[in-house]
Amino acid sequence: MTDVLTPFDRHRRLLFTVAYQLLGSVTDAEDVVQDAWLRWSAADRSDVADPRSYLVRIASRLALDRLDSARSRRESYVGPWLPEPLLTGSTPVAAAAPPPDPDDAAVLGEQVSLALLVVLETLSPTERAVFVLREVFALPAAEVAAILGRGEAAVRQTAHRAREHVRARRPRFDADRSAQRVVTERFLAACAGGDVDALLTALAPDVVLVTDGGGRAKAALRPIVGAAKVARFLLATAAEGLSIPGVHVEVTDVNGAPGVVAWVRGAPYVAMSLGVVDGLVEQVLVVRNPEKLAGLRR
């Protein structure tokens, strides 16, 4: 059993991230990993020279099988759809599990940012798969072609098209994590204190706020644009949230960058991901749909 479990555990985090990148759903990604384990444990592994490549291929195909149905569900979604937020940087690793491969441990960074995942939603399923496997995980074109059942030349063309698409739409946020955290803490203090002037100084004039309630939690049905409108919405919702008994709010890593997360009596309540440029918040992504907060489990 150890010979089966050890290589799978070593790449478990990578498999989850591949599926999460393709689906934008923590729950679906966890299901893909579980299905990948079932296939791995039942397979004849005697001819598997590279377990990492073999497992990525399994997880990719399983995720692609789910992608079309996931996209069709989003067409009837109430209000803006955002990916499920994910706590990063503090996920405990079981003591008995082997350490992850260094390449696999590095993938939970900016490549899982909510902002990037939102852009990936604008790609076709094939373009998204090619971009994730080629650009994020650097798989050879021949291997991606084998996973997708396409020609290598077609994969290279699709990769170029997807790369240009993402480059044109991907927001450029500050990379300095310490600076991001300072701005995030200032943002949270202003919201919690009901200080409109302090909040306005933290927001860019053309800041955009997107809230995802999915019809299950109070949220704006369209993006809100402009510092004054965004500040009013944030202060109103902060006052409502902070009045709930047992609420706990903190700055913590959300999808590879400092964000704001609230729990009520230990259950996840809301997650905010901020896009910071030149010391100002230019984008606020808020997830309140309780069905999409599984990735906030401590």
Coordinates of C-alpha atoms in Angstrom, one line a residue:
M1 CA 0.0 0.0 0.0
T2 CA 2.9 2.3 0.8
D3 CA 4.2 2.0 -2.8
V4 CA 0.8 3.1 -4.0
L5 CA 0.2 5.9 -1.6
T6 CA 3.7 7.6 -1.4
P7 CA 3.9 8.8 -5.0
F8 CA 0.3 9.9 -5.0
D9 CA 0.6 11.9 -1.8
R10 CA 3.8 13.5 -3.1
H11 CA 1.8 15.0 -6.0
R12 CA -1.6 15.4 -4.3
R13 CA -1.3 19.2 -4.0
L14 CA -0.3 19.5 -7.7
L15 CA -3.3 17.4 -8.8
F16 CA -5.6 19.5 -6.7
T17 CA -4.2 22.7 -8.2
V18 CA -4.4 21.4 -11.8
A19 CA -8.1 20.6 -11.3
Y20 CA -8.8 23.8 -9.4
Q21 CA -7.2 25.9 -12.2
L22 CA -9.4 24.1 -14.7
L23 CA -12.7 24.2 -12.8
G24 CA -12.5 27.2 -10.4
S25 CA -14.1 25.0 -7.7
V26 CA -12.5 23.6 -4.5
T27 CA -15.3 21.0 -4.2
D28 CA -14.9 19.8 -7.7
A29 CA -11.1 19.8 -7.5
E30 CA -11.3 17.6 -4.4
D31 CA -13.6 15.2 -6.2
V32 CA -11.1 15.0 -9.1
V33 CA -8.3 14.2 -6.7
Q34 CA -10.4 11.4 -5.1
D35 CA -11.3 10.0 -8.5
A36 CA -7.6 10.2 -9.5
W37 CA -6.6 8.2 -6.5
L38 CA -9.2 5.5 -7.3
R39 CA -7.8 5.2 -10.8
W40 CA -4.2 5.3 -9.6
S41 CA -4.7 2.6 -6.9
A42 CA -6.5 0.3 -9.4
A43 CA -4.1 0.8 -12.3
D44 CA -1.2 -1.4 -13.4
R45 CA 1.7 0.8 -12.4
S46 CA 4.5 -1.5 -13.4
D47 CA 5.1 0.5 -16.6
V48 CA 4.7 3.9 -15.1
A49 CA 8.1 5.6 -15.4
D50 CA 7.0 9.1 -14.3
P51 CA 4.2 9.0 -11.7
R52 CA 3.9 12.8 -11.8
S53 CA 3.2 13.0 -15.5
Y54 CA 0.9 10.0 -15.3
L55 CA -1.1 11.5 -12.4
V56 CA -1.4 14.9 -14.0
R57 CA -2.7 13.3 -17.1
I58 CA -5.4 11.4 -15.1
A59 CA -6.4 14.5 -13.2
S60 CA -6.5 16.7 -16.3
R61 CA -8.8 14.3 -18.1
L62 CA -11.1 14.0 -15.1
A63 CA -11.3 17.7 -14.7
L64 CA -12.0 18.2 -18.4
D65 CA -14.9 15.7 -18.2
R66 CA -16.4 18.0 -15.6
L67 CA -15.7 21.3 -17.3
D68 CA -18.6 21.5 -19.7
S69 CA -21.2 20.7 -17.1
A70 CA -19.6 23.2 -14.7
R71 CA -19.8 25.9 -17.3
S72 CA -23.4 25.1 -18.2
R73 CA -24.4 25.5 -14.5
R74 CA -22.8 28.9 -14.4
E75 CA -25.1 30.1 -17.2
S76 CA -28.1 30.0 -14.8
Y77 CA -26.1 31.3 -11.8
V78 CA -27.7 34.2 -10.0
G79 CA -25.5 37.3 -10.2
P80 CA -21.8 37.4 -10.9
W81 CA -19.9 34.1 -10.7
L82 CA -16.6 34.0 -9.0
P83 CA -14.2 31.1 -8.4
E84 CA -14.4 29.4 -5.0
P85 CA -11.8 31.1 -2.7
L86 CA -9.0 29.0 -1.3
L87 CA -6.9 29.6 1.9
T88 CA -3.2 29.3 0.9
G89 CA 0.1 29.3 2.7
S90 CA -1.2 27.9 6.0
T91 CA -2.7 24.5 4.9
P92 CA -1.4 21.9 7.4
V93 CA 0.2 18.8 5.9
A94 CA -0.4 15.4 7.6
A95 CA 2.7 14.3 9.5
A96 CA 2.6 10.9 7.8
A97 CA 2.5 12.3 4.3
P98 CA 5.7 12.7 2.4
P99 CA 6.9 16.2 1.6
P100 CA 5.6 17.5 -1.7
D101 CA 7.8 17.8 -4.7
P102 CA 9.4 21.3 -4.7
D103 CA 7.8 22.0 -8.1
D104 CA 4.4 21.0 -6.8
A105 CA 4.7 23.0 -3.6
A106 CA 5.4 26.2 -5.6
V107 CA 2.1 26.1 -7.6
L108 CA 0.0 27.5 -4.9
G109 CA 0.9 31.1 -5.5
E110 CA -0.1 33.9 -7.8
Q111 CA -1.2 31.3 -10.4
V112 CA -4.3 30.5 -8.3
S113 CA -5.3 34.1 -7.8
L114 CA -9.0 34.8 -8.1
A115 CA -8.3 37.5 -10.6
L116 CA -6.5 35.1 -12.9
L117 CA -9.2 32.4 -12.5
V118 CA -11.8 35.0 -13.5
V119 CA -9.9 35.7 -16.7
L120 CA -9.6 32.0 -17.4
E121 CA -13.4 31.8 -17.3
T122 CA -13.4 33.8 -20.6
L123 CA -11.5 31.1 -22.4
S124 CA -13.0 28.1 -24.2
P125 CA -12.6 24.8 -22.3
T126 CA -9.8 23.7 -24.7
E127 CA -8.0 27.1 -24.5
R128 CA -8.3 27.0 -20.7
A129 CA -6.9 23.4 -20.5
V130 CA -4.0 24.3 -22.9
F131 CA -3.2 27.5 -21.0
V132 CA -3.2 25.8 -17.6
L133 CA -1.1 22.8 -18.7
R134 CA 1.3 24.7 -20.9
E135 CA 1.7 28.1 -19.3
V136 CA 1.1 27.4 -15.6
F137 CA 2.5 23.9 -15.3
A138 CA 4.9 23.9 -18.2
L139 CA 3.9 20.6 -19.7
P140 CA 5.5 19.8 -23.0
A141 CA 3.2 20.4 -26.0
A142 CA 3.4 16.7 -27.0
E143 CA 2.1 15.7 -23.5
V144 CA -0.7 18.3 -23.6
A145 CA -1.6 17.0 -27.0
A146 CA -1.8 13.5 -25.7
I147 CA -4.0 14.5 -22.8
L148 CA -6.4 16.5 -25.0
G149 CA -6.4 14.1 -28.0
R150 CA -5.3 16.9 -30.3
G151 CA -2.3 17.4 -32.7
E152 CA 0.8 19.0 -31.3
A153 CA 0.7 21.8 -33.8
A154 CA -2.9 22.6 -32.9
V155 CA -1.9 22.7 -29.2
R156 CA 0.9 25.2 -29.9
Q157 CA -1.5 27.4 -31.8
T158 CA -4.1 27.2 -29.1
A159 CA -1.5 28.0 -26.5
H160 CA -0.5 31.1 -28.3
R161 CA -4.1 32.3 -28.7
A162 CA -4.9 31.6 -25.1
R163 CA -1.7 33.3 -23.9
E164 CA -2.5 36.5 -25.8
H165 CA -6.1 36.4 -24.6
V166 CA -5.0 36.2 -20.9
R167 CA -2.2 38.7 -21.3
A168 CA -4.7 41.3 -22.7
R169 CA -7.2 40.8 -19.9
R170 CA -5.1 39.8 -16.8
P171 CA -5.0 42.6 -14.2
R172 CA -1.5 43.7 -13.2
F173 CA -1.4 44.0 -9.5
D174 CA 1.5 44.8 -7.1
A175 CA 3.7 41.8 -6.5
D176 CA 5.2 43.0 -3.1
R177 CA 3.3 40.9 -0.6
S178 CA 4.3 43.0 2.4
A179 CA 2.9 46.1 0.6
Q180 CA -0.2 44.2 -0.2
R181 CA -0.7 43.2 3.4
V182 CA -0.3 46.8 4.6
V183 CA -2.9 48.0 2.2
T184 CA -5.2 45.1 3.1
E185 CA -4.9 45.8 6.8
R186 CA -5.6 49.5 6.2
F187 CA -8.6 48.5 4.1
L188 CA -10.0 46.2 6.8
A189 CA -9.5 48.7 9.6
A190 CA -11.4 51.4 7.6
C191 CA -14.3 48.9 6.9
A192 CA -14.4 47.7 10.5
G193 CA -14.3 51.2 11.9
G194 CA -16.9 52.6 9.6
D195 CA -14.3 55.3 8.5
V196 CA -15.4 56.4 5.1
D197 CA -12.6 58.9 4.6
A198 CA -9.9 56.3 5.5
L199 CA -11.6 53.8 3.1
L200 CA -11.7 56.3 0.3
T201 CA -8.0 56.9 0.7
A202 CA -7.4 53.1 0.3
L203 CA -9.5 52.8 -2.8
A204 CA -8.5 53.7 -6.4
P205 CA -10.9 56.1 -8.0
D206 CA -12.0 53.5 -10.6
V207 CA -12.1 50.6 -8.2
V208 CA -14.4 47.7 -9.2
L209 CA -16.2 45.5 -6.7
V210 CA -17.7 42.1 -7.6
T211 CA -19.8 40.2 -5.2
D212 CA -20.9 36.5 -5.5
G213 CA -23.9 35.5 -3.5
G214 CA -25.3 33.0 -5.9
G215 CA -28.8 33.9 -4.7
R216 CA -28.0 32.4 -1.3
A217 CA -26.5 35.5 0.4
K218 CA -27.0 39.2 0.1
A219 CA -24.9 40.5 -2.8
A220 CA -24.9 43.1 -5.6
L221 CA -26.2 41.6 -8.9
R222 CA -23.9 43.6 -11.0
P223 CA -20.3 44.9 -10.5
I224 CA -20.1 48.2 -8.6
V225 CA -17.6 50.8 -10.1
G226 CA -16.2 53.9 -8.4
A227 CA -14.7 54.6 -5.0
A228 CA -17.7 56.4 -3.5
K229 CA -20.2 53.6 -4.5
V230 CA -17.8 50.8 -3.5
A231 CA -17.1 52.5 -0.1
R232 CA -20.8 52.9 0.6
F233 CA -21.5 49.2 -0.2
L234 CA -18.5 48.0 1.8
L235 CA -19.3 50.0 4.9
A236 CA -23.0 48.9 4.9
T237 CA -22.2 45.3 4.5
A238 CA -19.3 45.5 7.1
A239 CA -21.6 47.0 9.7
E240 CA -24.1 44.2 9.1
G241 CA -21.5 41.5 9.2
L242 CA -19.8 42.8 12.3
S243 CA -23.0 42.9 14.2
I244 CA -23.4 39.1 14.0
P245 CA -22.6 37.4 17.3
G246 CA -19.5 35.3 17.2
V247 CA -18.0 36.9 14.0
H248 CA -14.2 36.8 13.6
V249 CA -12.5 38.7 10.9
E250 CA -8.8 38.6 9.9
V251 CA -6.2 39.2 7.2
T252 CA -5.0 35.9 5.8
D253 CA -3.7 34.5 2.5
V254 CA -6.5 34.0 0.0
N255 CA -5.5 32.4 -3.3
G256 CA -1.8 33.3 -2.8
A257 CA -2.2 36.9 -1.6
P258 CA -3.3 38.8 1.5
G259 CA -7.1 38.9 1.7
V260 CA -9.9 39.3 4.2
V261 CA -11.8 36.3 5.6
A262 CA -14.6 36.2 8.2
W263 CA -15.9 33.3 10.2
V264 CA -19.1 33.1 12.3
R265 CA -18.6 30.7 15.2
G266 CA -15.9 28.9 13.2
A267 CA -18.0 28.5 10.0
P268 CA -16.8 30.5 6.9
Y269 CA -18.9 33.5 6.2
V270 CA -17.2 35.7 3.6
A271 CA -13.9 36.0 1.7
M272 CA -12.5 39.1 0.0
S273 CA -9.6 39.1 -2.5
L274 CA -8.0 42.5 -3.2
G275 CA -6.2 43.7 -6.3
V276 CA -3.6 46.3 -5.2
V277 CA -1.8 48.7 -7.6
D278 CA 0.5 51.5 -6.5
G279 CA -0.8 51.2 -2.9
L280 CA -4.5 51.5 -3.8
V281 CA -7.2 48.8 -4.1
E282 CA -8.3 48.6 -7.7
Q283 CA -10.4 45.4 -7.4
V284 CA -12.4 43.8 -4.7
L285 CA -13.8 40.2 -5.2
V286 CA -16.2 39.1 -2.5
V287 CA -17.6 35.6 -2.2
R288 CA -20.5 35.1 0.1
N289 CA -22.3 32.1 -1.4
P290 CA -22.0 29.6 1.5
E291 CA -21.8 26.7 -1.0
K292 CA -18.6 28.1 -2.3
L293 CA -16.7 28.6 0.9
A294 CA -15.4 25.0 1.4
G295 CA -11.9 26.2 0.6
L296 CA -11.9 28.4 3.7
R297 CA -11.8 25.5 6.1
R298 CA -8.9 26.0 8.5

